[in-house]
mmCIF file of C-alpha atoms in Angstrom:
data_model
loop_
_atom_site.group_PDB
_atom_site.id
_atom_site.type_symbol
_atom_site.label_atom_id
_atom_site.label_comp_id
_atom_site.label_asym_id
_atom_site.label_seq_id
_atom_site.Cartn_x
_atom_site.Cartn_y
_atom_site.Cartn_z
ATOM 1 C CA UNK O 1 2.538 117.031 282.108
ATOM 2 C CA UNK O 2 5.848 118.558 281.035
ATOM 3 C CA UNK O 3 8.506 120.220 283.181
ATOM 4 C CA UNK O 4 9.033 122.983 280.624
ATOM 5 C CA UNK O 5 5.343 124.010 280.668
ATOM 6 C CA UNK O 6 5.525 124.757 284.380
ATOM 7 C CA UNK O 7 8.861 126.510 284.017
ATOM 8 C CA UNK O 8 7.494 128.823 281.322
ATOM 9 C CA UNK O 9 4.550 129.875 283.507
ATOM 10 C CA UNK O 10 6.670 130.382 286.616
ATOM 11 C CA UNK O 11 9.172 132.394 284.606
ATOM 12 C CA UNK O 12 6.509 134.538 282.899
ATOM 13 C CA UNK O 13 4.838 135.534 286.170
ATOM 14 C CA UNK O 14 7.964 135.576 288.318
ATOM 15 C CA UNK O 15 7.356 139.074 289.756
ATOM 16 C CA UNK O 16 4.057 137.884 291.261
ATOM 17 C CA UNK O 17 5.450 135.070 293.418
ATOM 18 C CA UNK O 18 9.215 135.374 293.909
ATOM 19 C CA UNK O 19 9.318 138.079 296.586
ATOM 20 C CA UNK O 20 8.918 138.421 300.355
ATOM 21 C CA UNK O 21 5.530 139.978 301.211
ATOM 22 C CA UNK O 22 6.707 141.244 304.625
ATOM 23 C CA UNK O 23 9.251 143.456 302.885
ATOM 24 C CA UNK O 24 6.695 145.314 300.736
ATOM 25 C CA UNK O 25 4.381 147.994 302.067
ATOM 26 C CA UNK O 26 3.517 148.876 298.463
ATOM 27 C CA UNK O 27 2.628 146.628 295.534
ATOM 28 C CA UNK O 28 5.715 144.905 294.071
ATOM 29 C CA UNK O 29 4.375 144.954 290.503
ATOM 30 C CA UNK O 30 2.938 147.305 287.900
ATOM 31 C CA UNK O 31 -0.523 145.852 287.262
ATOM 32 C CA UNK O 32 -3.233 148.391 288.028
ATOM 33 C CA UNK O 33 -6.260 146.157 287.358
ATOM 34 C CA UNK O 34 -5.008 143.383 289.646
ATOM 35 C CA UNK O 35 -4.014 145.892 292.325
ATOM 36 C CA UNK O 36 -7.452 147.530 292.255
ATOM 37 C CA UNK O 37 -9.204 144.162 292.612
ATOM 38 C CA UNK O 38 -6.974 143.114 295.501
ATOM 39 C CA UNK O 39 -7.396 146.424 297.330
ATOM 40 C CA UNK O 40 -11.136 145.768 297.610
ATOM 41 C CA UNK O 41 -10.665 142.429 299.377
ATOM 42 C CA UNK O 42 -11.045 142.091 303.133
ATOM 43 C CA UNK O 43 -9.763 139.181 305.212
ATOM 44 C CA UNK O 44 -12.921 136.970 305.062
ATOM 45 C CA UNK O 45 -12.969 137.220 301.247
ATOM 46 C CA UNK O 46 -9.246 136.504 301.056
ATOM 47 C CA UNK O 47 -9.690 133.340 303.119
ATOM 48 C CA UNK O 48 -12.581 132.163 300.944
ATOM 49 C CA UNK O 49 -10.580 132.589 297.742
ATOM 50 C CA UNK O 50 -7.451 131.071 299.257
ATOM 51 C CA UNK O 51 -9.231 127.939 300.451
ATOM 52 C CA UNK O 52 -11.343 127.266 297.353
ATOM 53 C CA UNK O 53 -9.713 126.314 294.057
ATOM 54 C CA UNK O 54 -12.729 127.361 291.984
ATOM 55 C CA UNK O 55 -12.985 130.780 293.665
ATOM 56 C CA UNK O 56 -9.261 131.238 293.078
ATOM 57 C CA UNK O 57 -9.722 130.416 289.408
ATOM 58 C CA UNK O 58 -12.625 132.841 289.021
ATOM 59 C CA UNK O 59 -10.754 135.695 290.677
ATOM 60 C CA UNK O 60 -7.307 135.258 289.124
ATOM 61 C CA UNK O 61 -7.831 133.666 285.690
ATOM 62 C CA UNK O 62 -8.278 137.076 283.977
ATOM 63 C CA UNK O 63 -4.812 138.071 285.232
ATOM 64 C CA UNK O 64 -2.913 134.766 285.015
ATOM 65 C CA UNK O 65 -4.642 132.694 282.302
ATOM 66 C CA UNK O 66 -1.579 130.528 281.644
ATOM 67 C CA UNK O 67 -1.586 129.239 285.244
ATOM 68 C CA UNK O 68 -5.076 127.840 284.926
ATOM 69 C CA UNK O 69 -4.371 126.122 281.624
ATOM 70 C CA UNK O 70 -1.662 123.966 283.218
ATOM 71 C CA UNK O 71 -2.510 120.288 283.729
ATOM 72 C CA UNK O 72 -3.417 119.199 287.235
ATOM 73 C CA UNK O 73 -2.117 116.240 289.167
ATOM 74 C CA UNK O 74 -4.454 113.336 288.434
ATOM 75 C CA UNK O 75 -5.546 110.865 291.072
ATOM 76 C CA UNK O 76 -5.360 107.430 289.492
ATOM 77 C CA UNK O 77 -7.307 104.471 290.884
ATOM 78 C CA UNK O 78 -5.308 102.489 293.403
ATOM 79 C CA UNK O 79 -3.847 99.370 291.760
ATOM 80 C CA UNK O 80 -4.276 97.457 295.004
ATOM 81 C CA UNK O 81 -7.395 97.542 297.159
ATOM 82 C CA UNK O 82 -6.258 97.661 300.774
ATOM 83 C CA UNK O 83 -8.399 95.460 303.033
ATOM 84 C CA UNK O 84 -9.751 96.978 306.260
ATOM 85 C CA UNK O 85 -6.976 97.036 308.825
ATOM 86 C CA UNK O 86 -7.574 95.602 312.306
ATOM 87 C CA UNK O 87 -7.954 98.241 315.014
ATOM 88 C CA UNK O 88 -5.110 96.831 317.084
ATOM 89 C CA UNK O 89 -2.668 97.437 314.230
ATOM 90 C CA UNK O 90 -3.649 101.072 313.711
ATOM 91 C CA UNK O 91 -3.971 102.035 317.362
ATOM 92 C CA UNK O 92 -2.064 105.248 318.069
ATOM 93 C CA UNK O 93 -2.060 106.529 314.474
ATOM 94 C CA UNK O 94 -4.017 109.765 313.931
ATOM 95 C CA UNK O 95 -7.019 109.608 311.628
ATOM 96 C CA UNK O 96 -5.655 111.791 308.828
ATOM 97 C CA UNK O 97 -2.196 110.192 309.040
ATOM 98 C CA UNK O 98 -3.769 106.745 308.884
ATOM 99 C CA UNK O 99 -5.756 107.738 305.793
ATOM 100 C CA UNK O 100 -2.531 108.937 304.146
ATOM 101 C CA UNK O 101 -0.708 105.695 304.960
ATOM 102 C CA UNK O 102 -3.562 103.516 303.701
ATOM 103 C CA UNK O 103 -3.768 105.496 300.456
ATOM 104 C CA UNK O 104 0.007 105.301 299.982
ATOM 105 C CA UNK O 105 0.085 101.535 300.559
ATOM 106 C CA UNK O 106 -2.749 101.019 298.082
ATOM 107 C CA UNK O 107 -0.461 102.464 295.385
ATOM 108 C CA UNK O 108 2.445 100.112 296.134
ATOM 109 C CA UNK O 109 2.691 97.374 293.495
ATOM 110 C CA UNK O 110 2.380 93.860 294.864
ATOM 111 C CA UNK O 111 5.819 92.293 295.055
ATOM 112 C CA UNK O 112 7.962 89.980 297.124
ATOM 113 C CA UNK O 113 10.800 92.502 297.180
ATOM 114 C CA UNK O 114 11.698 93.682 300.685
ATOM 115 C CA UNK O 115 10.776 97.254 301.561
ATOM 116 C CA UNK O 116 13.190 99.906 302.793
ATOM 117 C CA UNK O 117 11.261 102.546 304.751
ATOM 118 C CA UNK O 118 13.223 105.829 304.627
ATOM 119 C CA UNK O 119 12.833 108.265 307.566
ATOM 120 C CA UNK O 120 10.572 105.774 309.276
ATOM 121 C CA UNK O 121 9.697 107.453 312.574
ATOM 122 C CA UNK O 122 7.897 104.730 314.517
ATOM 123 C CA UNK O 123 7.548 102.744 311.298
ATOM 124 C CA UNK O 124 3.774 103.062 310.901
ATOM 125 C CA UNK O 125 4.033 102.907 307.100
ATOM 126 C CA UNK O 126 6.384 99.935 307.116
ATOM 127 C CA UNK O 127 4.391 98.070 309.751
ATOM 128 C CA UNK O 128 1.085 98.427 307.900
ATOM 129 C CA UNK O 129 2.676 97.661 304.527
ATOM 130 C CA UNK O 130 4.276 94.534 305.986
ATOM 131 C CA UNK O 131 0.908 93.370 307.317
ATOM 132 C CA UNK O 132 -1.028 94.122 304.118
ATOM 133 C CA UNK O 133 1.481 92.800 301.579
ATOM 134 C CA UNK O 134 3.290 90.198 303.691
ATOM 135 C CA UNK O 135 6.681 91.753 303.017
ATOM 136 C CA UNK O 136 9.900 92.103 304.940
ATOM 137 C CA UNK O 137 10.686 95.683 305.939
ATOM 138 C CA UNK O 138 13.827 97.509 306.999
ATOM 139 C CA UNK O 139 12.934 100.829 308.657
ATOM 140 C CA UNK O 140 15.670 103.492 308.738
ATOM 141 C CA UNK O 141 15.277 106.156 311.440
ATOM 142 C CA UNK O 142 17.882 108.272 313.230
ATOM 143 C CA UNK O 143 16.024 108.712 316.563
ATOM 144 C CA UNK O 144 16.863 105.747 318.772
ATOM 145 C CA UNK O 145 13.733 106.060 320.920
ATOM 146 C CA UNK O 146 11.455 105.906 317.862
ATOM 147 C CA UNK O 147 13.317 102.842 316.625
ATOM 148 C CA UNK O 148 12.793 101.148 319.975
ATOM 149 C CA UNK O 149 9.075 101.970 320.039
ATOM 150 C CA UNK O 150 8.605 100.802 316.459
ATOM 151 C CA UNK O 151 10.565 97.589 317.011
ATOM 152 C CA UNK O 152 8.457 96.796 320.054
ATOM 153 C CA UNK O 153 5.251 97.173 318.015
ATOM 154 C CA UNK O 154 6.615 95.000 315.198
ATOM 155 C CA UNK O 155 7.565 92.267 317.659
ATOM 156 C CA UNK O 156 4.229 92.559 319.434
ATOM 157 C CA UNK O 157 2.374 91.811 316.183
ATOM 158 C CA UNK O 158 5.020 89.359 314.926
ATOM 159 C CA UNK O 159 5.788 91.297 311.759
ATOM 160 C CA UNK O 160 9.084 90.973 309.806
ATOM 161 C CA UNK O 161 10.111 94.594 310.353
ATOM 162 C CA UNK O 162 13.641 95.464 311.446
ATOM 163 C CA UNK O 163 14.634 98.964 312.591
ATOM 164 C CA UNK O 164 18.047 100.440 311.867
ATOM 165 C CA UNK O 165 18.982 103.547 313.879
ATOM 166 C CA UNK O 166 20.897 105.600 311.328
ATOM 167 C CA UNK O 167 21.268 109.102 309.943
ATOM 168 C CA UNK O 168 19.946 108.700 306.400
ATOM 169 C CA UNK O 169 22.181 111.581 305.285
ATOM 170 C CA UNK O 170 25.306 109.680 306.312
ATOM 171 C CA UNK O 171 27.499 107.716 303.910
ATOM 172 C CA UNK O 172 26.629 104.547 305.810
ATOM 173 C CA UNK O 173 22.951 104.895 304.877
ATOM 174 C CA UNK O 174 23.754 104.132 301.243
ATOM 175 C CA UNK O 175 24.588 100.573 302.294
ATOM 176 C CA UNK O 176 20.940 100.033 303.255
ATOM 177 C CA UNK O 177 19.865 100.484 299.640
ATOM 178 C CA UNK O 178 20.063 97.371 297.480
ATOM 179 C CA UNK O 179 19.191 96.612 293.834
ATOM 180 C CA UNK O 180 16.553 93.983 294.709
ATOM 181 C CA UNK O 181 14.516 96.239 296.942
ATOM 182 C CA UNK O 182 11.600 98.679 297.027
ATOM 183 C CA UNK O 183 12.428 102.007 298.734
ATOM 184 C CA UNK O 184 9.446 103.907 300.167
ATOM 185 C CA UNK O 185 9.137 107.303 301.830
ATOM 186 C CA UNK O 186 5.947 109.076 302.859
ATOM 187 C CA UNK O 187 6.529 112.794 303.463
ATOM 188 C CA UNK O 188 10.280 112.649 303.893
ATOM 189 C CA UNK O 189 11.560 116.228 304.145
ATOM 190 C CA UNK O 190 13.670 118.029 301.543
ATOM 191 C CA UNK O 191 17.283 116.935 301.931
ATOM 192 C CA UNK O 192 16.195 113.543 303.260
ATOM 193 C CA UNK O 193 14.195 112.580 300.192
ATOM 194 C CA UNK O 194 16.780 114.123 297.840
ATOM 195 C CA UNK O 195 19.365 111.861 299.456
ATOM 196 C CA UNK O 196 17.082 108.861 298.968
ATOM 197 C CA UNK O 197 16.683 109.578 295.253
ATOM 198 C CA UNK O 198 20.392 110.146 294.660
ATOM 199 C CA UNK O 199 21.515 107.095 296.602
ATOM 200 C CA UNK O 200 18.789 104.806 295.238
ATOM 201 C CA UNK O 201 19.780 105.764 291.696
ATOM 202 C CA UNK O 202 23.443 105.122 292.479
ATOM 203 C CA UNK O 203 22.606 101.694 293.951
ATOM 204 C CA UNK O 204 20.121 100.912 291.138
ATOM 205 C CA UNK O 205 17.306 100.137 293.572
ATOM 206 C CA UNK O 206 14.585 98.411 291.558
ATOM 207 C CA UNK O 207 11.463 100.212 292.868
ATOM 208 C CA UNK O 208 11.002 103.657 294.426
ATOM 209 C CA UNK O 209 7.765 105.115 295.830
ATOM 210 C CA UNK O 210 8.146 108.641 297.182
ATOM 211 C CA UNK O 211 5.746 111.334 298.394
ATOM 212 C CA UNK O 212 7.976 114.391 299.019
ATOM 213 C CA UNK O 213 7.428 117.099 301.605
ATOM 214 C CA UNK O 214 9.094 120.263 302.982
ATOM 215 C CA UNK O 215 11.121 121.101 299.880
ATOM 216 C CA UNK O 216 12.757 124.040 301.684
ATOM 217 C CA UNK O 217 14.544 121.901 304.292
ATOM 218 C CA UNK O 218 17.791 121.584 302.350
ATOM 219 C CA UNK O 219 21.474 122.131 303.141
ATOM 220 C CA UNK O 220 22.202 124.739 300.475
ATOM 221 C CA UNK O 221 20.913 128.308 300.522
ATOM 222 C CA UNK O 222 19.354 127.735 297.091
ATOM 223 C CA UNK O 223 17.772 124.714 295.465
ATOM 224 C CA UNK O 224 20.077 122.634 293.285
ATOM 225 C CA UNK O 225 17.912 121.001 290.578
ATOM 226 C CA UNK O 226 18.396 117.274 290.061
ATOM 227 C CA UNK O 227 17.569 116.814 286.392
ATOM 228 C CA UNK O 228 19.623 118.160 283.506
ATOM 229 C CA UNK O 229 16.556 119.900 282.089
ATOM 230 C CA UNK O 230 15.746 121.716 285.342
ATOM 231 C CA UNK O 231 19.380 122.705 285.791
ATOM 232 C CA UNK O 232 19.229 124.503 282.450
ATOM 233 C CA UNK O 233 16.004 126.253 283.503
ATOM 234 C CA UNK O 234 17.194 127.063 287.013
ATOM 235 C CA UNK O 235 14.667 129.330 288.687
ATOM 236 C CA UNK O 236 17.243 130.269 291.356
ATOM 237 C CA UNK O 237 14.969 129.243 294.206
ATOM 238 C CA UNK O 238 15.928 130.345 297.702
ATOM 239 C CA UNK O 239 14.586 128.477 300.724
ATOM 240 C CA UNK O 240 11.899 131.141 301.159
ATOM 241 C CA UNK O 241 10.729 130.532 297.583
ATOM 242 C CA UNK O 242 10.603 126.787 298.211
ATOM 243 C CA UNK O 243 8.370 127.324 301.248
ATOM 244 C CA UNK O 244 5.673 128.609 298.906
ATOM 245 C CA UNK O 245 5.223 125.076 297.555
ATOM 246 C CA UNK O 246 4.129 123.763 300.971
ATOM 247 C CA UNK O 247 1.915 126.634 302.132
ATOM 248 C CA UNK O 248 -1.277 124.905 301.079
ATOM 249 C CA UNK O 249 -3.131 123.476 304.060
ATOM 250 C CA UNK O 250 -6.474 121.956 304.857
ATOM 251 C CA UNK O 251 -8.961 123.952 306.897
ATOM 252 C CA UNK O 252 -7.712 124.748 310.395
ATOM 253 C CA UNK O 253 -9.934 125.092 313.463
ATOM 254 C CA UNK O 254 -11.344 128.485 314.418
ATOM 255 C CA UNK O 255 -8.975 128.941 317.371
ATOM 256 C CA UNK O 256 -5.865 128.121 315.319
ATOM 257 C CA UNK O 257 -7.026 130.447 312.544
ATOM 258 C CA UNK O 258 -7.562 133.298 315.012
ATOM 259 C CA UNK O 259 -4.148 132.779 316.604
ATOM 260 C CA UNK O 260 -2.576 132.841 313.155
ATOM 261 C CA UNK O 261 -4.291 136.162 312.382
ATOM 262 C CA UNK O 262 -3.196 137.602 315.723
ATOM 263 C CA UNK O 263 0.378 136.497 315.128
ATOM 264 C CA UNK O 264 0.493 138.173 311.725
ATOM 265 C CA UNK O 265 -0.980 141.417 313.089
ATOM 266 C CA UNK O 266 1.396 141.525 316.053
ATOM 267 C CA UNK O 267 4.453 140.785 313.958
ATOM 268 C CA UNK O 268 3.552 143.568 311.542
ATOM 269 C CA UNK O 269 2.682 145.935 314.417
ATOM 270 C CA UNK O 270 6.089 145.282 315.949
ATOM 271 C CA UNK O 271 7.702 145.792 312.547
ATOM 272 C CA UNK O 272 6.067 149.249 312.278
ATOM 273 C CA UNK O 273 7.157 150.076 315.834
ATOM 274 C CA UNK O 274 10.720 148.958 315.111
ATOM 275 C CA UNK O 275 10.889 151.007 311.923
ATOM 276 C CA UNK O 276 9.636 154.165 313.629
ATOM 277 C CA UNK O 277 11.764 154.020 316.764
ATOM 278 C CA UNK O 278 14.938 152.607 315.220
ATOM 279 C CA UNK O 279 14.710 154.564 311.946
ATOM 280 C CA UNK O 280 15.085 151.333 310.012
ATOM 281 C CA UNK O 281 13.538 150.738 306.598
ATOM 282 C CA UNK O 282 14.328 147.079 305.966
ATOM 283 C CA UNK O 283 12.230 144.285 307.443
ATOM 284 C CA UNK O 284 13.988 142.274 310.166
ATOM 285 C CA UNK O 285 12.655 138.747 310.587
ATOM 286 C CA UNK O 286 11.819 137.255 313.963
ATOM 287 C CA UNK O 287 12.263 133.671 315.058
ATOM 288 C CA UNK O 288 9.272 131.364 315.336
ATOM 289 C CA UNK O 289 7.617 131.440 318.721
ATOM 290 C CA UNK O 290 5.000 129.362 320.533
ATOM 291 C CA UNK O 291 1.365 130.171 319.755
ATOM 292 C CA UNK O 292 0.676 130.766 323.460
ATOM 293 C CA UNK O 293 2.296 134.193 323.061
ATOM 294 C CA UNK O 294 -0.648 135.321 320.964
ATOM 295 C CA UNK O 295 -3.191 134.627 323.671
ATOM 296 C CA UNK O 296 -1.534 137.258 325.880
ATOM 297 C CA UNK O 297 -0.791 140.960 325.429
ATOM 298 C CA UNK O 298 0.850 142.637 322.461
ATOM 299 C CA UNK O 299 3.100 144.668 324.779
ATOM 300 C CA UNK O 300 4.659 141.465 326.126
ATOM 301 C CA UNK O 301 5.270 140.161 322.624
ATOM 302 C CA UNK O 302 6.821 143.477 321.576
ATOM 303 C CA UNK O 303 9.161 143.370 324.592
ATOM 304 C CA UNK O 304 10.254 139.869 323.623
ATOM 305 C CA UNK O 305 10.758 140.871 319.978
ATOM 306 C CA UNK O 306 12.791 143.954 320.927
ATOM 307 C CA UNK O 307 15.019 141.777 323.105
ATOM 308 C CA UNK O 308 15.550 139.453 320.135
ATOM 309 C CA UNK O 309 16.698 142.448 318.092
ATOM 310 C CA UNK O 310 18.771 143.773 321.003
ATOM 311 C CA UNK O 311 17.129 147.103 321.660
ATOM 312 C CA UNK O 312 14.904 148.448 324.428
ATOM 313 C CA UNK O 313 11.387 149.801 324.094
ATOM 314 C CA UNK O 314 10.663 153.233 325.589
ATOM 315 C CA UNK O 315 8.562 153.494 328.741
ATOM 316 C CA UNK O 316 5.606 154.896 326.810
ATOM 317 C CA UNK O 317 4.359 153.377 323.574
ATOM 318 C CA UNK O 318 1.081 154.115 321.779
ATOM 319 C CA UNK O 319 0.039 150.471 321.669
ATOM 320 C CA UNK O 320 -3.419 151.020 320.059
ATOM 321 C CA UNK O 321 -1.821 153.036 317.242
ATOM 322 C CA UNK O 322 0.670 150.308 316.397
ATOM 323 C CA UNK O 323 -1.888 147.538 316.715
ATOM 324 C CA UNK O 324 -4.063 149.356 314.182
ATOM 325 C CA UNK O 325 -1.048 149.822 311.929
ATOM 326 C CA UNK O 326 -0.309 146.113 312.311
ATOM 327 C CA UNK O 327 -3.838 145.214 311.208
ATOM 328 C CA UNK O 328 -3.460 147.336 308.077
ATOM 329 C CA UNK O 329 -0.070 145.860 307.226
ATOM 330 C CA UNK O 330 -1.256 142.305 307.927
ATOM 331 C CA UNK O 331 -4.169 142.799 305.524
ATOM 332 C CA UNK O 332 -1.741 144.016 302.864
ATOM 333 C CA UNK O 333 0.492 140.974 303.406
ATOM 334 C CA UNK O 334 -2.560 138.693 303.165
ATOM 335 C CA UNK O 335 -3.421 140.239 299.793
ATOM 336 C CA UNK O 336 0.129 139.737 298.551
ATOM 337 C CA UNK O 337 0.179 136.151 299.814
ATOM 338 C CA UNK O 338 -3.123 135.483 298.056
ATOM 339 C CA UNK O 339 -1.396 136.277 294.765
ATOM 340 C CA UNK O 340 1.677 134.199 295.590
ATOM 341 C CA UNK O 341 -0.549 131.245 296.469
ATOM 342 C CA UNK O 342 -1.768 131.072 292.873
ATOM 343 C CA UNK O 343 1.699 129.741 292.081
ATOM 344 C CA UNK O 344 2.252 127.325 294.966
ATOM 345 C CA UNK O 345 0.902 124.268 293.108
ATOM 346 C CA UNK O 346 2.704 125.071 289.816
ATOM 347 C CA UNK O 347 5.926 125.463 291.806
ATOM 348 C CA UNK O 348 5.407 122.186 293.650
ATOM 349 C CA UNK O 349 4.675 120.384 290.397
ATOM 350 C CA UNK O 350 7.838 121.831 288.846
ATOM 351 C CA UNK O 351 9.793 120.440 291.817
ATOM 352 C CA UNK O 352 8.085 117.056 291.524
ATOM 353 C CA UNK O 353 8.692 116.909 287.778
ATOM 354 C CA UNK O 354 12.361 117.727 288.340
ATOM 355 C CA UNK O 355 12.594 114.621 290.530
ATOM 356 C CA UNK O 356 10.671 112.600 287.948
ATOM 357 C CA UNK O 357 12.967 113.662 285.099
ATOM 358 C CA UNK O 358 16.026 112.875 287.222
ATOM 359 C CA UNK O 359 14.836 109.297 287.610
ATOM 360 C CA UNK O 360 14.061 108.971 283.903
ATOM 361 C CA UNK O 361 17.511 110.292 283.022
ATOM 362 C CA UNK O 362 18.972 107.477 285.128
ATOM 363 C CA UNK O 363 17.133 104.618 283.500
ATOM 364 C CA UNK O 364 13.869 104.482 285.438
ATOM 365 C CA UNK O 365 10.331 104.252 284.161
ATOM 366 C CA UNK O 366 8.780 106.915 286.390
ATOM 367 C CA UNK O 367 5.269 108.321 286.823
ATOM 368 C CA UNK O 368 3.716 111.130 288.856
ATOM 369 C CA UNK O 369 0.194 111.005 290.263
ATOM 370 C CA UNK O 370 -1.873 111.912 293.313
ATOM 371 C CA UNK O 371 -2.119 109.057 295.805
ATOM 372 C CA UNK O 372 -4.998 110.689 297.713
ATOM 373 C CA UNK O 373 -7.186 113.792 297.577
ATOM 374 C CA UNK O 374 -6.017 117.252 298.629
ATOM 375 C CA UNK O 375 -8.092 117.249 301.823
ATOM 376 C CA UNK O 376 -6.352 114.126 303.097
ATOM 377 C CA UNK O 377 -3.032 115.902 302.567
ATOM 378 C CA UNK O 378 -1.964 118.804 300.332
ATOM 379 C CA UNK O 379 1.313 116.917 299.819
ATOM 380 C CA UNK O 380 -0.407 114.247 297.764
ATOM 381 C CA UNK O 381 2.107 113.942 294.929
ATOM 382 C CA UNK O 382 3.463 110.414 294.481
ATOM 383 C CA UNK O 383 6.482 109.487 292.381
ATOM 384 C CA UNK O 384 6.620 105.804 291.452
ATOM 385 C CA UNK O 385 9.644 104.474 289.605
ATOM 386 C CA UNK O 386 10.964 101.127 288.398
ATOM 387 C CA UNK O 387 14.467 100.512 287.093
ATOM 388 C CA UNK O 388 14.367 99.481 283.442
ATOM 389 C CA UNK O 389 16.215 96.216 282.962
ATOM 390 C CA UNK O 390 19.247 96.405 280.705
ATOM 391 C CA UNK O 391 18.534 94.816 277.329
#
């Protein structure tokens, strides 16, 4: 699995993924066969293709053959078989989250090195790892109340886990990292896990186990590649582009799915209304809003949206007309997103391989694998690294 292979594919098909679907009421490419196939798809078919890797392959491989020849992330057998955990230790951890933690721990090499848990939250990962592997743990977390809750649980079960309330992006956090240590992070967000990698490399931390998440949550407007190779390739990824890498999700419940559809339709209906009444061509984004809005009336949502954009709706609006227009536009966006989603895994793997190459460039033996299946979490990429001893 080579960084350059993923770069070449992403670069070749750039026009099919590096754009904002909301901003296009037409097709943003010149590919008549693909356009004709997409135009025949309705929402149920789109959802089937989007949620099934094999259906996606069947539909898109004639148009993007290079994507489907890329290697996939392999799930290697866990080097350590985790024994069943007692119920009292896992109480309060959600089922899927618990499965992720157990899978992650099973891929931690047995060692007497103390663990540093980065972005610990309540320290579930550190607490369970301490119990399973009999290791000391330092859990770094900036929210004081989570530190207090986690420390109470560690003391309750007499585990050697110590919480440190600290902003892991601060200069002081670097002092937590030591050479004789194993740094771990399960789903630390963008800038937080980038900071871990950079500071662990600087401190020559012996072991690193990292499952990244939320690549778009970074300080800069565009992604700054870590490795020399990726810097030369630079795809010039904005935060919106980075979000594509984390759009994969496991099946949602029927109610959540329906609310998501309603939200898309209402946002696009408002967009059409705004364009008509304000004589504006460009798409204006709206802030995120609670899902409860989409169980009410479209007119109320439109009033809220207009207030956000600082204009006033007229007394009379043809609501059915704009709702119908919103449905049409939402279907078009869904078709565009279906194409972009072909590239979400290649993009994520390029980002993961950038991190992997960065570690190798700094004297680490580093590997990339899947620590669990996609249904347990779509963010199943695991980077494991060990500092190579100087000869």
